[in-house]
Amino acid sequence: MGGSDGGAAAKTVVESKEWYLAAYAPENVPTSDHLKLRSVTISLEYDSVADQHVAVQLLLISVDPYLRSTITGRDGDLYLPRPPLNKAITGFGIGRVVRSKNKNFNEGDIVINPFSPVAEYSIIPADFLRKIDQTTDIALPNYLSCLGVPGFTAWVAIEVLGNPKPGSNVFISAAAGGVGMFAGQLAKLKGCRVVGSTGSNDKVQLIKDEFGYDEGFNYHEESDFDVALAKYFPDGIDLYLDNVGGKLLDDVLNHVNKGANIVISGMISQYNTIPAEREGVKNLLNMVGKDVKMQGFLCGSYLNQFGEFAQQMEKYINEEKIKPKHKINQGIESFFESFVSLFSSSNLGKVIVQVAT
Ligand SMILES: NC(=O)c1ccc[n+]([C@@H]2O[C@H](COP(=O)([O-])OP(=O)(O)OC[C@H]3O[C@@H](n4cnc5c(N)ncnc54)[C@H](OP(=O)(O)O)[C@@H]3O)[C@@H](O)[C@H]2O)c1
């Protein structure tokens, strides 16, 4: 469902605020020295739009941890392209086409773009845009959560790679976040016993009350993860979906069952640390004796299964078997605070910025 166009279609010149990368941030949580906001003048005159390009007004932008690993100024980690300095950063965004020089897109179309500049307006090639069907009842934020990267990542982890059996003991870290909330719900739909770790008591309550987790614990309040895991997994762990890495991953290796799967989606606890100072994993030998499989993945490597995912997820949403939870912050100005909130346990659910309606 789109909203009003706020008169953007009628404007010919706009002052557009955008977040750009002023300096790389090799370690620690990025600050306002690294990501800065500025205003640029953009002509929306038809003649200012290059052939095969469209002018887009940004409506919603997803706030994702992967941005952290692309702005370190070094290669490696997630092996995603390094954004250039002094240019608007990009993310998964939903926008409204306000001018078009591409025959596949018309003014008023609502589009999703994996490389959306974090800018109120932008003129961009139409290559990566996908039109959103505005005749359905699906709310736009869902395309950035359950039907977007977090939902797809959770689906690949649970349905494709982890594939737990009914009754399997499943552990999910960052359980209240974008990936974690959908992974937990998918594992419950498969009949598993699901336990999550997360960063506040409110979030522990949330994962149990709204996402159907059987148990949960606040990792900030556990002085010894080994003790916590022994308590919550008296019968051991069959599948661990790792979103955080570090000490928790190391301690999970002491509780795995024979033939367990460890699916690594990300390691957010290590993203603000240079590689030489990251926490090492000491208990890998347990993988040998227990025939454990550990696999990292990027959801982008499974795009050939996106159609199957979207069909199944839409069905679950329509049947209210999967519920999304969004933290929607207002205004492009809130992007920076929203981004750093990913590293402080202060958000709840999938973090999104609403730039316009
Ligand atoms: N492989 C892929 O294709 C793919 C795609 C998308 C995301 N991911 C990964 O999946 C993970 C979750 O991403 P998301 O988009 O769903 O983000 P998210 O979970 O909505 O937000 C990140 C969460 O991580 C937790 N966190 C932050 N610092 C932490 C620390 N030091 N130790 C433990 N937890 C910490 C925080 O929640 P708490 O309150 O629990 O602390 C925070 O809310 C990330 O590792 C991300 O890189 C992978």
mmCIF file of C-alpha atoms and ligand atoms in Angstrom:
data_model
loop_
_atom_site.group_PDB
_atom_site.id
_atom_site.type_symbol
_atom_site.label_atom_id
_atom_site.label_comp_id
_atom_site.label_asym_id
_atom_site.label_seq_id
_atom_site.Cartn_x
_atom_site.Cartn_y
_atom_site.Cartn_z
ATOM 1 C CA MET A 1 0.000 0.000 0.000
ATOM 2 C CA GLY A 2 1.502 3.325 -0.983
ATOM 3 C CA GLY A 3 0.644 6.588 0.751
ATOM 4 C CA SER A 4 0.125 10.103 -0.545
ATOM 5 C CA ASP A 5 2.953 11.454 -2.656
ATOM 6 C CA GLY A 6 3.347 14.572 -0.489
ATOM 7 C CA GLY A 7 3.282 16.712 -3.650
ATOM 8 C CA ALA A 8 6.710 15.448 -4.746
ATOM 9 C CA ALA A 9 5.509 14.767 -8.286
ATOM 10 C CA ALA A 10 4.743 18.459 -8.731
ATOM 11 C CA LYS A 11 8.146 19.686 -7.535
ATOM 12 C CA THR A 12 10.943 20.394 -9.992
ATOM 13 C CA VAL A 13 13.798 21.218 -7.599
ATOM 14 C CA VAL A 14 14.153 19.763 -4.111
ATOM 15 C CA GLU A 15 16.524 20.138 -1.178
ATOM 16 C CA SER A 16 17.278 16.520 -0.345
ATOM 17 C CA LYS A 17 18.895 15.399 2.912
ATOM 18 C CA GLU A 18 21.242 12.423 2.653
ATOM 19 C CA TRP A 19 23.593 10.427 4.891
ATOM 20 C CA TYR A 20 27.102 10.059 3.480
ATOM 21 C CA LEU A 21 30.281 8.336 4.573
ATOM 22 C CA ALA A 22 32.806 10.973 5.706
ATOM 23 C CA ALA A 23 35.436 8.520 7.058
ATOM 24 C CA TYR A 24 35.861 4.782 7.440
ATOM 25 C CA ALA A 25 35.399 3.357 10.951
ATOM 26 C CA PRO A 26 37.878 0.475 11.442
ATOM 27 C CA GLU A 27 36.711 -0.274 15.007
ATOM 28 C CA ASN A 28 34.247 0.727 17.743
ATOM 29 C CA VAL A 29 30.687 1.858 17.195
ATOM 30 C CA PRO A 30 30.705 4.438 14.350
ATOM 31 C CA THR A 31 30.195 8.066 15.355
ATOM 32 C CA SER A 32 29.068 11.285 13.705
ATOM 33 C CA ASP A 33 32.675 11.636 12.460
ATOM 34 C CA HIS A 34 31.996 8.715 10.120
ATOM 35 C CA LEU A 35 28.384 9.147 9.011
ATOM 36 C CA LYS A 36 27.193 12.666 8.329
ATOM 37 C CA LEU A 37 24.002 14.302 7.120
ATOM 38 C CA ARG A 38 23.987 16.991 4.423
ATOM 39 C CA SER A 39 21.512 18.645 2.116
ATOM 40 C CA VAL A 40 21.922 18.639 -1.658
ATOM 41 C CA THR A 41 19.869 20.313 -4.369
ATOM 42 C CA ILE A 42 18.358 17.894 -6.883
ATOM 43 C CA SER A 43 16.542 18.841 -10.060
ATOM 44 C CA LEU A 44 13.554 16.617 -10.717
ATOM 45 C CA GLU A 45 12.978 18.180 -14.166
ATOM 46 C CA TYR A 46 12.285 15.442 -16.685
ATOM 47 C CA ASP A 47 15.360 16.510 -18.670
ATOM 48 C CA SER A 48 17.585 16.079 -15.588
ATOM 49 C CA VAL A 49 16.843 12.351 -15.456
ATOM 50 C CA ALA A 50 19.215 10.264 -17.616
ATOM 51 C CA ASP A 51 17.896 7.583 -19.966
ATOM 52 C CA GLN A 52 16.913 4.326 -18.187
ATOM 53 C CA HIS A 53 16.982 6.189 -14.851
ATOM 54 C CA VAL A 54 14.210 7.138 -12.450
ATOM 55 C CA ALA A 55 13.872 9.821 -9.779
ATOM 56 C CA VAL A 56 12.732 8.280 -6.502
ATOM 57 C CA GLN A 57 11.406 9.759 -3.282
ATOM 58 C CA LEU A 58 12.505 7.541 -0.395
ATOM 59 C CA LEU A 59 9.688 6.368 1.892
ATOM 60 C CA LEU A 60 11.289 3.707 4.104
ATOM 61 C CA ILE A 61 14.864 2.579 4.641
ATOM 62 C CA SER A 62 15.971 -0.595 6.371
ATOM 63 C CA VAL A 63 18.679 -0.271 9.042
ATOM 64 C CA ASP A 64 20.966 -3.296 8.841
ATOM 65 C CA PRO A 65 24.060 -4.571 10.648
ATOM 66 C CA TYR A 66 25.872 -5.382 7.351
ATOM 67 C CA LEU A 67 26.439 -1.644 6.839
ATOM 68 C CA ARG A 68 28.843 -1.810 9.803
ATOM 69 C CA SER A 69 31.096 -4.336 8.143
ATOM 70 C CA THR A 70 31.214 -2.452 4.834
ATOM 71 C CA ILE A 71 32.449 0.822 6.378
ATOM 72 C CA THR A 72 35.544 -0.528 8.138
ATOM 73 C CA GLY A 73 37.813 0.615 5.296
ATOM 74 C CA ARG A 74 39.290 -2.884 4.944
ATOM 75 C CA ASP A 75 38.326 -5.858 2.807
ATOM 76 C CA GLY A 76 37.195 -9.207 4.180
ATOM 77 C CA ASP A 77 34.604 -9.973 6.883
ATOM 78 C CA LEU A 78 31.400 -10.229 4.840
ATOM 79 C CA TYR A 79 33.186 -9.572 1.520
ATOM 80 C CA LEU A 80 30.666 -6.934 0.528
ATOM 81 C CA PRO A 81 31.742 -3.933 -1.580
ATOM 82 C CA ARG A 82 33.292 -1.026 0.327
ATOM 83 C CA PRO A 83 31.181 2.141 -0.071
ATOM 84 C CA PRO A 84 33.090 5.153 -1.415
ATOM 85 C CA LEU A 85 33.776 8.141 0.833
ATOM 86 C CA ASN A 86 31.756 11.329 0.381
ATOM 87 C CA LYS A 87 28.859 9.542 -1.348
ATOM 88 C CA ALA A 88 25.446 8.726 0.040
ATOM 89 C CA ILE A 89 25.454 5.332 1.741
ATOM 90 C CA THR A 90 22.931 2.786 0.502
ATOM 91 C CA GLY A 91 20.558 0.229 1.975
ATOM 92 C CA PHE A 92 17.346 -1.659 1.273
ATOM 93 C CA GLY A 93 14.781 1.033 0.649
ATOM 94 C CA ILE A 94 11.230 1.506 -0.551
ATOM 95 C CA GLY A 95 10.466 4.599 -2.598
ATOM 96 C CA ARG A 96 7.998 6.260 -4.901
ATOM 97 C CA VAL A 97 8.921 6.933 -8.515
ATOM 98 C CA VAL A 98 8.436 10.655 -9.196
ATOM 99 C CA ARG A 99 9.999 10.791 -12.707
ATOM 100 C CA SER A 100 10.803 7.958 -15.050
ATOM 101 C CA LYS A 101 12.863 7.494 -18.154
ATOM 102 C CA ASN A 102 12.505 3.729 -18.083
ATOM 103 C CA LYS A 103 9.526 2.124 -19.790
ATOM 104 C CA ASN A 104 9.020 -0.421 -16.993
ATOM 105 C CA PHE A 105 8.358 2.224 -14.336
ATOM 106 C CA ASN A 106 5.746 4.973 -14.112
ATOM 107 C CA GLU A 107 5.360 7.964 -11.839
ATOM 108 C CA GLY A 108 3.595 6.811 -8.663
ATOM 109 C CA ASP A 109 5.008 3.272 -8.738
ATOM 110 C CA ILE A 110 6.205 2.030 -5.353
ATOM 111 C CA VAL A 111 9.546 0.263 -5.734
ATOM 112 C CA ILE A 112 11.997 -1.662 -3.602
ATOM 113 C CA ASN A 113 15.704 -1.170 -4.179
ATOM 114 C CA PRO A 114 18.544 -3.110 -2.498
ATOM 115 C CA PHE A 115 20.930 -0.233 -3.275
ATOM 116 C CA SER A 116 18.727 2.657 -2.273
ATOM 117 C CA PRO A 117 20.707 5.813 -1.388
ATOM 118 C CA VAL A 118 19.889 6.905 2.169
ATOM 119 C CA ALA A 119 18.618 10.176 0.694
ATOM 120 C CA GLU A 120 15.231 11.836 0.577
ATOM 121 C CA TYR A 121 15.432 11.974 -3.242
ATOM 122 C CA SER A 122 17.757 10.311 -5.705
ATOM 123 C CA ILE A 123 18.099 9.758 -9.424
ATOM 124 C CA ILE A 124 19.171 6.185 -9.981
ATOM 125 C CA PRO A 125 19.418 3.529 -12.698
ATOM 126 C CA ALA A 126 16.270 1.392 -12.826
ATOM 127 C CA ASP A 127 18.229 -1.898 -13.065
ATOM 128 C CA PHE A 128 17.755 -3.187 -9.518
ATOM 129 C CA LEU A 129 14.268 -1.854 -8.833
ATOM 130 C CA ARG A 130 11.346 -4.195 -8.199
ATOM 131 C CA LYS A 131 7.771 -2.917 -8.283
ATOM 132 C CA ILE A 132 5.625 -3.527 -5.194
ATOM 133 C CA ASP A 133 2.054 -4.590 -5.918
ATOM 134 C CA GLN A 134 -0.053 -1.830 -4.330
ATOM 135 C CA THR A 135 -3.290 -3.793 -4.623
ATOM 136 C CA THR A 136 -2.451 -6.159 -1.740
ATOM 137 C CA ASP A 137 -3.034 -5.589 1.982
ATOM 138 C CA ILE A 138 0.630 -6.105 2.819
ATOM 139 C CA ALA A 139 1.965 -3.101 4.742
ATOM 140 C CA LEU A 140 5.103 -1.603 3.192
ATOM 141 C CA PRO A 141 7.429 -2.183 6.211
ATOM 142 C CA ASN A 142 6.833 -5.927 5.797
ATOM 143 C CA TYR A 143 8.804 -5.821 2.534
ATOM 144 C CA LEU A 144 11.853 -4.821 4.609
ATOM 145 C CA SER A 145 11.262 -7.394 7.354
ATOM 146 C CA CYS A 146 9.329 -10.662 7.019
ATOM 147 C CA LEU A 147 9.261 -10.441 3.199
ATOM 148 C CA GLY A 148 12.701 -8.864 2.950
ATOM 149 C CA VAL A 149 16.265 -9.668 3.955
ATOM 150 C CA PRO A 150 15.652 -10.574 7.632
ATOM 151 C CA GLY A 151 12.767 -12.918 6.780
ATOM 152 C CA PHE A 152 14.647 -14.470 3.874
ATOM 153 C CA THR A 153 17.803 -14.929 5.964
ATOM 154 C CA ALA A 154 15.773 -16.609 8.719
ATOM 155 C CA TRP A 155 14.062 -18.826 6.150
ATOM 156 C CA VAL A 156 17.356 -19.910 4.537
ATOM 157 C CA ALA A 157 18.804 -20.630 7.995
ATOM 158 C CA ILE A 158 15.838 -22.661 9.248
ATOM 159 C CA GLU A 159 14.217 -24.163 6.145
ATOM 160 C CA VAL A 160 17.209 -24.682 3.855
ATOM 161 C CA LEU A 161 20.354 -25.083 5.965
ATOM 162 C CA GLY A 162 19.219 -25.998 9.480
ATOM 163 C CA ASN A 163 16.083 -27.957 8.595
ATOM 164 C CA PRO A 164 15.397 -29.111 12.166
ATOM 165 C CA LYS A 165 13.019 -32.005 12.865
ATOM 166 C CA PRO A 166 9.934 -31.752 15.088
ATOM 167 C CA GLY A 167 11.126 -31.870 18.687
ATOM 168 C CA SER A 168 14.664 -30.645 17.847
ATOM 169 C CA ASN A 169 16.264 -28.290 20.367
ATOM 170 C CA VAL A 170 16.938 -25.010 18.578
ATOM 171 C CA PHE A 171 18.924 -22.079 19.952
ATOM 172 C CA ILE A 172 18.810 -18.631 18.318
ATOM 173 C CA SER A 173 20.875 -15.597 19.383
ATOM 174 C CA ALA A 174 19.775 -11.974 18.786
ATOM 175 C CA ALA A 175 16.362 -13.624 19.039
ATOM 176 C CA ALA A 176 14.273 -10.434 19.195
ATOM 177 C CA GLY A 177 15.853 -8.813 16.125
ATOM 178 C CA GLY A 178 14.983 -8.916 12.441
ATOM 179 C CA VAL A 179 16.416 -12.353 11.660
ATOM 180 C CA GLY A 180 15.886 -13.829 15.127
ATOM 181 C CA MET A 181 12.164 -13.120 15.421
ATOM 182 C CA PHE A 182 11.345 -14.856 12.129
ATOM 183 C CA ALA A 183 13.784 -17.719 12.664
ATOM 184 C CA GLY A 184 12.186 -18.500 16.030
ATOM 185 C CA GLN A 185 8.671 -18.438 14.580
ATOM 186 C CA LEU A 186 9.692 -20.633 11.625
ATOM 187 C CA ALA A 187 11.338 -23.157 13.947
ATOM 188 C CA LYS A 188 8.198 -23.245 16.131
ATOM 189 C CA LEU A 189 6.104 -23.921 13.005
ATOM 190 C CA LYS A 190 8.328 -26.941 12.407
ATOM 191 C CA GLY A 191 7.487 -28.267 15.885
ATOM 192 C CA CYS A 192 10.839 -27.528 17.530
ATOM 193 C CA ARG A 193 11.613 -26.493 21.080
ATOM 194 C CA VAL A 194 13.095 -23.021 20.656
ATOM 195 C CA VAL A 195 15.171 -20.959 23.070
ATOM 196 C CA GLY A 196 16.495 -17.476 22.326
ATOM 197 C CA SER A 197 19.064 -15.146 23.816
ATOM 198 C CA THR A 198 18.651 -11.411 23.661
ATOM 199 C CA GLY A 199 19.757 -8.203 25.357
ATOM 200 C CA SER A 200 16.988 -7.124 27.747
ATOM 201 C CA ASN A 201 14.310 -8.605 29.959
ATOM 202 C CA ASP A 202 11.625 -6.850 27.871
ATOM 203 C CA LYS A 203 12.951 -8.622 24.799
ATOM 204 C CA VAL A 204 12.963 -11.979 26.593
ATOM 205 C CA GLN A 205 9.288 -11.391 27.389
ATOM 206 C CA LEU A 206 8.623 -10.318 23.786
ATOM 207 C CA ILE A 207 10.128 -13.438 22.200
ATOM 208 C CA LYS A 208 8.075 -15.678 24.486
ATOM 209 C CA ASP A 209 4.799 -13.730 24.328
ATOM 210 C CA GLU A 210 4.758 -12.653 20.670
ATOM 211 C CA PHE A 211 7.089 -14.981 18.779
ATOM 212 C CA GLY A 212 6.265 -18.219 20.615
ATOM 213 C CA TYR A 213 9.762 -19.007 21.923
ATOM 214 C CA ASP A 214 9.604 -21.644 24.663
ATOM 215 C CA GLU A 215 12.325 -20.004 26.725
ATOM 216 C CA GLY A 216 14.685 -17.076 26.564
ATOM 217 C CA PHE A 217 17.466 -15.426 28.533
ATOM 218 C CA ASN A 218 19.036 -11.996 28.768
ATOM 219 C CA TYR A 219 22.712 -12.537 27.930
ATOM 220 C CA HIS A 220 23.693 -9.324 29.751
ATOM 221 C CA GLU A 221 22.513 -10.931 33.004
ATOM 222 C CA GLU A 222 24.268 -14.282 32.540
ATOM 223 C CA SER A 223 27.788 -14.323 33.981
ATOM 224 C CA ASP A 224 28.499 -17.809 32.586
ATOM 225 C CA PHE A 225 26.932 -18.862 29.260
ATOM 226 C CA ASP A 226 27.943 -22.475 29.911
ATOM 227 C CA VAL A 227 25.735 -22.527 32.996
ATOM 228 C CA ALA A 228 22.864 -20.796 31.179
ATOM 229 C CA LEU A 229 23.017 -23.185 28.222
ATOM 230 C CA ALA A 230 23.121 -26.223 30.559
ATOM 231 C CA LYS A 231 19.985 -24.873 32.248
ATOM 232 C CA TYR A 232 18.011 -24.133 29.066
ATOM 233 C CA PHE A 233 19.239 -27.156 27.098
ATOM 234 C CA PRO A 234 19.248 -30.143 29.470
ATOM 235 C CA ASP A 235 18.967 -32.364 26.363
ATOM 236 C CA GLY A 236 21.598 -30.480 24.340
ATOM 237 C CA ILE A 237 21.375 -28.319 21.205
ATOM 238 C CA ASP A 238 20.512 -29.752 17.776
ATOM 239 C CA LEU A 239 20.566 -26.482 15.821
ATOM 240 C CA TYR A 240 22.175 -23.157 16.676
ATOM 241 C CA LEU A 241 21.436 -20.126 14.501
ATOM 242 C CA ASP A 242 24.309 -17.826 15.338
ATOM 243 C CA ASN A 243 23.727 -14.110 14.865
ATOM 244 C CA VAL A 244 26.298 -12.890 17.366
ATOM 245 C CA GLY A 245 29.487 -15.029 17.382
ATOM 246 C CA GLY A 246 32.096 -14.601 20.152
ATOM 247 C CA LYS A 247 31.935 -16.278 23.553
ATOM 248 C CA LEU A 248 28.364 -17.499 23.077
ATOM 249 C CA LEU A 249 29.356 -19.511 19.989
ATOM 250 C CA ASP A 250 32.305 -20.982 21.885
ATOM 251 C CA ASP A 251 30.081 -22.061 24.761
ATOM 252 C CA VAL A 252 27.388 -23.479 22.456
ATOM 253 C CA LEU A 253 30.052 -25.918 21.247
ATOM 254 C CA ASN A 254 30.036 -27.452 24.744
ATOM 255 C CA HIS A 255 26.320 -28.260 24.461
ATOM 256 C CA VAL A 256 25.887 -29.627 20.947
ATOM 257 C CA ASN A 257 24.279 -32.989 20.340
ATOM 258 C CA LYS A 258 25.620 -35.638 17.964
ATOM 259 C CA GLY A 259 25.023 -34.477 14.376
ATOM 260 C CA ALA A 260 24.103 -30.899 15.407
ATOM 261 C CA ASN A 261 24.040 -28.045 12.906
ATOM 262 C CA ILE A 262 25.487 -24.613 13.544
ATOM 263 C CA VAL A 263 24.298 -22.104 10.957
ATOM 264 C CA ILE A 264 26.157 -18.798 11.087
ATOM 265 C CA SER A 265 24.207 -15.844 9.820
ATOM 266 C CA GLY A 266 26.403 -13.159 11.342
ATOM 267 C CA MET A 267 28.585 -12.237 14.321
ATOM 268 C CA ILE A 268 27.389 -8.842 15.472
ATOM 269 C CA SER A 269 29.299 -9.025 18.765
ATOM 270 C CA GLN A 270 32.509 -8.820 16.726
ATOM 271 C CA TYR A 271 31.600 -6.171 14.122
ATOM 272 C CA ASN A 272 33.116 -3.247 16.035
ATOM 273 C CA THR A 273 36.422 -5.026 16.655
ATOM 274 C CA ILE A 274 39.459 -5.315 14.395
ATOM 275 C CA PRO A 275 40.158 -8.936 13.328
ATOM 276 C CA ALA A 276 43.301 -9.268 15.473
ATOM 277 C CA GLU A 277 41.328 -8.474 18.627
ATOM 278 C CA ARG A 278 38.249 -10.598 17.998
ATOM 279 C CA GLU A 279 37.208 -13.324 20.431
ATOM 280 C CA GLY A 280 38.521 -16.683 19.327
ATOM 281 C CA VAL A 281 36.628 -19.976 19.481
ATOM 282 C CA LYS A 282 38.424 -22.661 21.549
ATOM 283 C CA ASN A 283 35.931 -25.536 21.594
ATOM 284 C CA LEU A 284 35.970 -26.416 17.878
ATOM 285 C CA LEU A 285 37.314 -29.894 18.626
ATOM 286 C CA ASN A 286 33.854 -30.804 19.959
ATOM 287 C CA MET A 287 32.684 -30.669 16.332
ATOM 288 C CA VAL A 288 34.783 -33.715 15.506
ATOM 289 C CA GLY A 289 33.570 -35.995 18.271
ATOM 290 C CA LYS A 290 29.950 -34.926 17.772
ATOM 291 C CA ASP A 291 29.880 -34.910 13.932
ATOM 292 C CA VAL A 292 28.799 -31.271 13.973
ATOM 293 C CA LYS A 293 28.340 -29.268 10.783
ATOM 294 C CA MET A 294 29.016 -25.517 10.922
ATOM 295 C CA GLN A 295 28.137 -23.361 7.947
ATOM 296 C CA GLY A 296 28.182 -19.633 7.263
ATOM 297 C CA PHE A 297 26.042 -18.136 4.524
ATOM 298 C CA LEU A 298 24.866 -14.955 2.832
ATOM 299 C CA CYS A 299 21.179 -14.917 1.942
ATOM 300 C CA GLY A 300 22.141 -13.415 -1.440
ATOM 301 C CA SER A 301 23.622 -16.794 -2.404
ATOM 302 C CA TYR A 302 20.114 -18.326 -2.238
ATOM 303 C CA LEU A 303 18.227 -15.822 -4.389
ATOM 304 C CA ASN A 304 17.088 -18.634 -6.700
ATOM 305 C CA GLN A 305 14.844 -19.730 -3.793
ATOM 306 C CA PHE A 306 13.450 -16.250 -3.057
ATOM 307 C CA GLY A 307 10.178 -16.963 -4.922
ATOM 308 C CA GLU A 308 9.535 -20.108 -2.885
ATOM 309 C CA PHE A 309 10.327 -18.181 0.309
ATOM 310 C CA ALA A 310 8.033 -15.240 -0.566
ATOM 311 C CA GLN A 311 5.118 -17.547 -1.366
ATOM 312 C CA GLN A 312 5.470 -19.467 1.916
ATOM 313 C CA MET A 313 6.036 -16.338 4.006
ATOM 314 C CA GLU A 314 3.061 -14.464 2.498
ATOM 315 C CA LYS A 315 0.875 -17.442 3.339
ATOM 316 C CA TYR A 316 2.134 -17.510 6.930
ATOM 317 C CA ILE A 317 1.546 -13.763 7.272
ATOM 318 C CA ASN A 318 -1.981 -13.955 5.845
ATOM 319 C CA GLU A 319 -2.742 -16.828 8.218
ATOM 320 C CA GLU A 320 -1.156 -14.818 11.080
ATOM 321 C CA LYS A 321 1.194 -17.713 11.772
ATOM 322 C CA ILE A 322 4.137 -15.315 11.563
ATOM 323 C CA LYS A 323 3.993 -11.888 13.181
ATOM 324 C CA PRO A 324 6.437 -9.103 12.426
ATOM 325 C CA LYS A 325 7.508 -6.487 14.962
ATOM 326 C CA HIS A 326 8.946 -3.202 13.699
ATOM 327 C CA LYS A 327 10.722 -0.329 15.387
ATOM 328 C CA ILE A 328 9.937 2.509 12.989
ATOM 329 C CA ASN A 329 11.832 5.734 13.658
ATOM 330 C CA GLN A 330 10.625 8.925 11.989
ATOM 331 C CA GLY A 331 12.595 11.166 9.628
ATOM 332 C CA ILE A 332 15.825 10.674 7.706
ATOM 333 C CA GLU A 333 17.622 12.518 10.538
ATOM 334 C CA SER A 334 16.997 9.464 12.759
ATOM 335 C CA PHE A 335 19.032 7.116 10.525
ATOM 336 C CA PHE A 336 22.286 7.467 12.465
ATOM 337 C CA GLU A 337 20.710 6.912 15.897
ATOM 338 C CA SER A 338 18.774 3.997 14.429
ATOM 339 C CA PHE A 339 21.979 2.468 13.072
ATOM 340 C CA VAL A 340 23.958 2.722 16.305
ATOM 341 C CA SER A 341 20.937 1.361 18.220
ATOM 342 C CA LEU A 342 21.723 -1.999 16.568
ATOM 343 C CA PHE A 343 24.758 -2.253 18.866
ATOM 344 C CA SER A 344 23.125 -1.334 22.172
ATOM 345 C CA SER A 345 20.185 -3.748 22.714
ATOM 346 C CA SER A 346 17.925 -0.654 22.799
ATOM 347 C CA ASN A 347 15.711 -1.492 19.812
ATOM 348 C CA LEU A 348 12.845 -3.955 19.595
ATOM 349 C CA GLY A 349 12.212 -5.909 16.403
ATOM 350 C CA LYS A 350 13.288 -4.858 12.919
ATOM 351 C CA VAL A 351 14.645 -1.297 12.802
ATOM 352 C CA ILE A 352 13.313 0.845 9.938
ATOM 353 C CA VAL A 353 13.365 4.594 9.262
ATOM 354 C CA GLN A 354 10.268 6.227 7.791
ATOM 355 C CA VAL A 355 11.527 9.056 5.598
ATOM 356 C CA ALA A 356 8.230 10.102 3.989
ATOM 357 C CA THR A 357 4.670 8.824 3.599
HETATM 358 N N1 LIG B 1 23.878 -13.901 6.385
HETATM 359 C C1 LIG B 1 23.033 -13.019 5.885
HETATM 360 O O1 LIG B 1 22.712 -13.001 4.690
HETATM 361 C C2 LIG B 1 22.451 -12.009 6.829
HETATM 362 C C3 LIG B 1 21.402 -11.148 6.447
HETATM 363 C C4 LIG B 1 20.870 -10.272 7.394
HETATM 364 C C5 LIG B 1 21.419 -10.220 8.668
HETATM 365 N N2 LIG B 1 22.450 -11.041 8.975
HETATM 366 C C6 LIG B 1 23.059 -11.062 10.322
HETATM 367 O O2 LIG B 1 22.062 -11.477 11.229
HETATM 368 C C7 LIG B 1 22.313 -10.872 12.485
HETATM 369 C C8 LIG B 1 21.057 -10.141 12.927
HETATM 370 O O3 LIG B 1 20.783 -9.128 11.959
HETATM 371 P P1 LIG B 1 19.402 -8.332 11.962
HETATM 372 O O4 LIG B 1 19.342 -7.573 10.696
HETATM 373 O O5 LIG B 1 18.319 -9.253 12.284
HETATM 374 O O6 LIG B 1 19.641 -7.284 13.136
HETATM 375 P P2 LIG B 1 18.859 -7.192 14.495
HETATM 376 O O7 LIG B 1 18.939 -8.520 15.170
HETATM 377 O O8 LIG B 1 17.525 -6.602 14.266
HETATM 378 O O9 LIG B 1 19.734 -6.128 15.269
HETATM 379 C C9 LIG B 1 20.956 -6.499 15.751
HETATM 380 C C10 LIG B 1 20.823 -7.024 17.201
HETATM 381 O O10 LIG B 1 22.036 -7.634 17.588
HETATM 382 C C11 LIG B 1 22.124 -7.631 18.990
HETATM 383 N N3 LIG B 1 23.494 -7.284 19.400
HETATM 384 C C12 LIG B 1 24.152 -6.129 19.182
HETATM 385 N N4 LIG B 1 25.384 -6.174 19.715
HETATM 386 C C13 LIG B 1 25.498 -7.397 20.308
HETATM 387 C C14 LIG B 1 26.535 -8.054 21.048
HETATM 388 N N5 LIG B 1 27.702 -7.448 21.303
HETATM 389 N N6 LIG B 1 26.299 -9.302 21.483
HETATM 390 C C15 LIG B 1 25.125 -9.925 21.246
HETATM 391 N N7 LIG B 1 24.103 -9.359 20.548
HETATM 392 C C16 LIG B 1 24.298 -8.111 20.091
HETATM 393 C C17 LIG B 1 21.142 -6.551 19.484
HETATM 394 O O11 LIG B 1 20.049 -7.202 20.118
HETATM 395 P P3 LIG B 1 20.122 -7.702 21.626
HETATM 396 O O12 LIG B 1 19.087 -6.924 22.355
HETATM 397 O O13 LIG B 1 19.783 -9.135 21.547
HETATM 398 O O14 LIG B 1 21.476 -7.402 22.161
HETATM 399 C C18 LIG B 1 20.623 -5.917 18.208
HETATM 400 O O15 LIG B 1 19.301 -5.513 18.285
HETATM 401 C C19 LIG B 1 23.531 -9.967 12.308
HETATM 402 O O16 LIG B 1 24.677 -10.673 12.694
HETATM 403 C C20 LIG B 1 23.553 -9.725 10.815
HETATM 404 O O17 LIG B 1 24.825 -9.409 10.342
HETATM 405 C C21 LIG B 1 22.954 -11.927 8.088
#
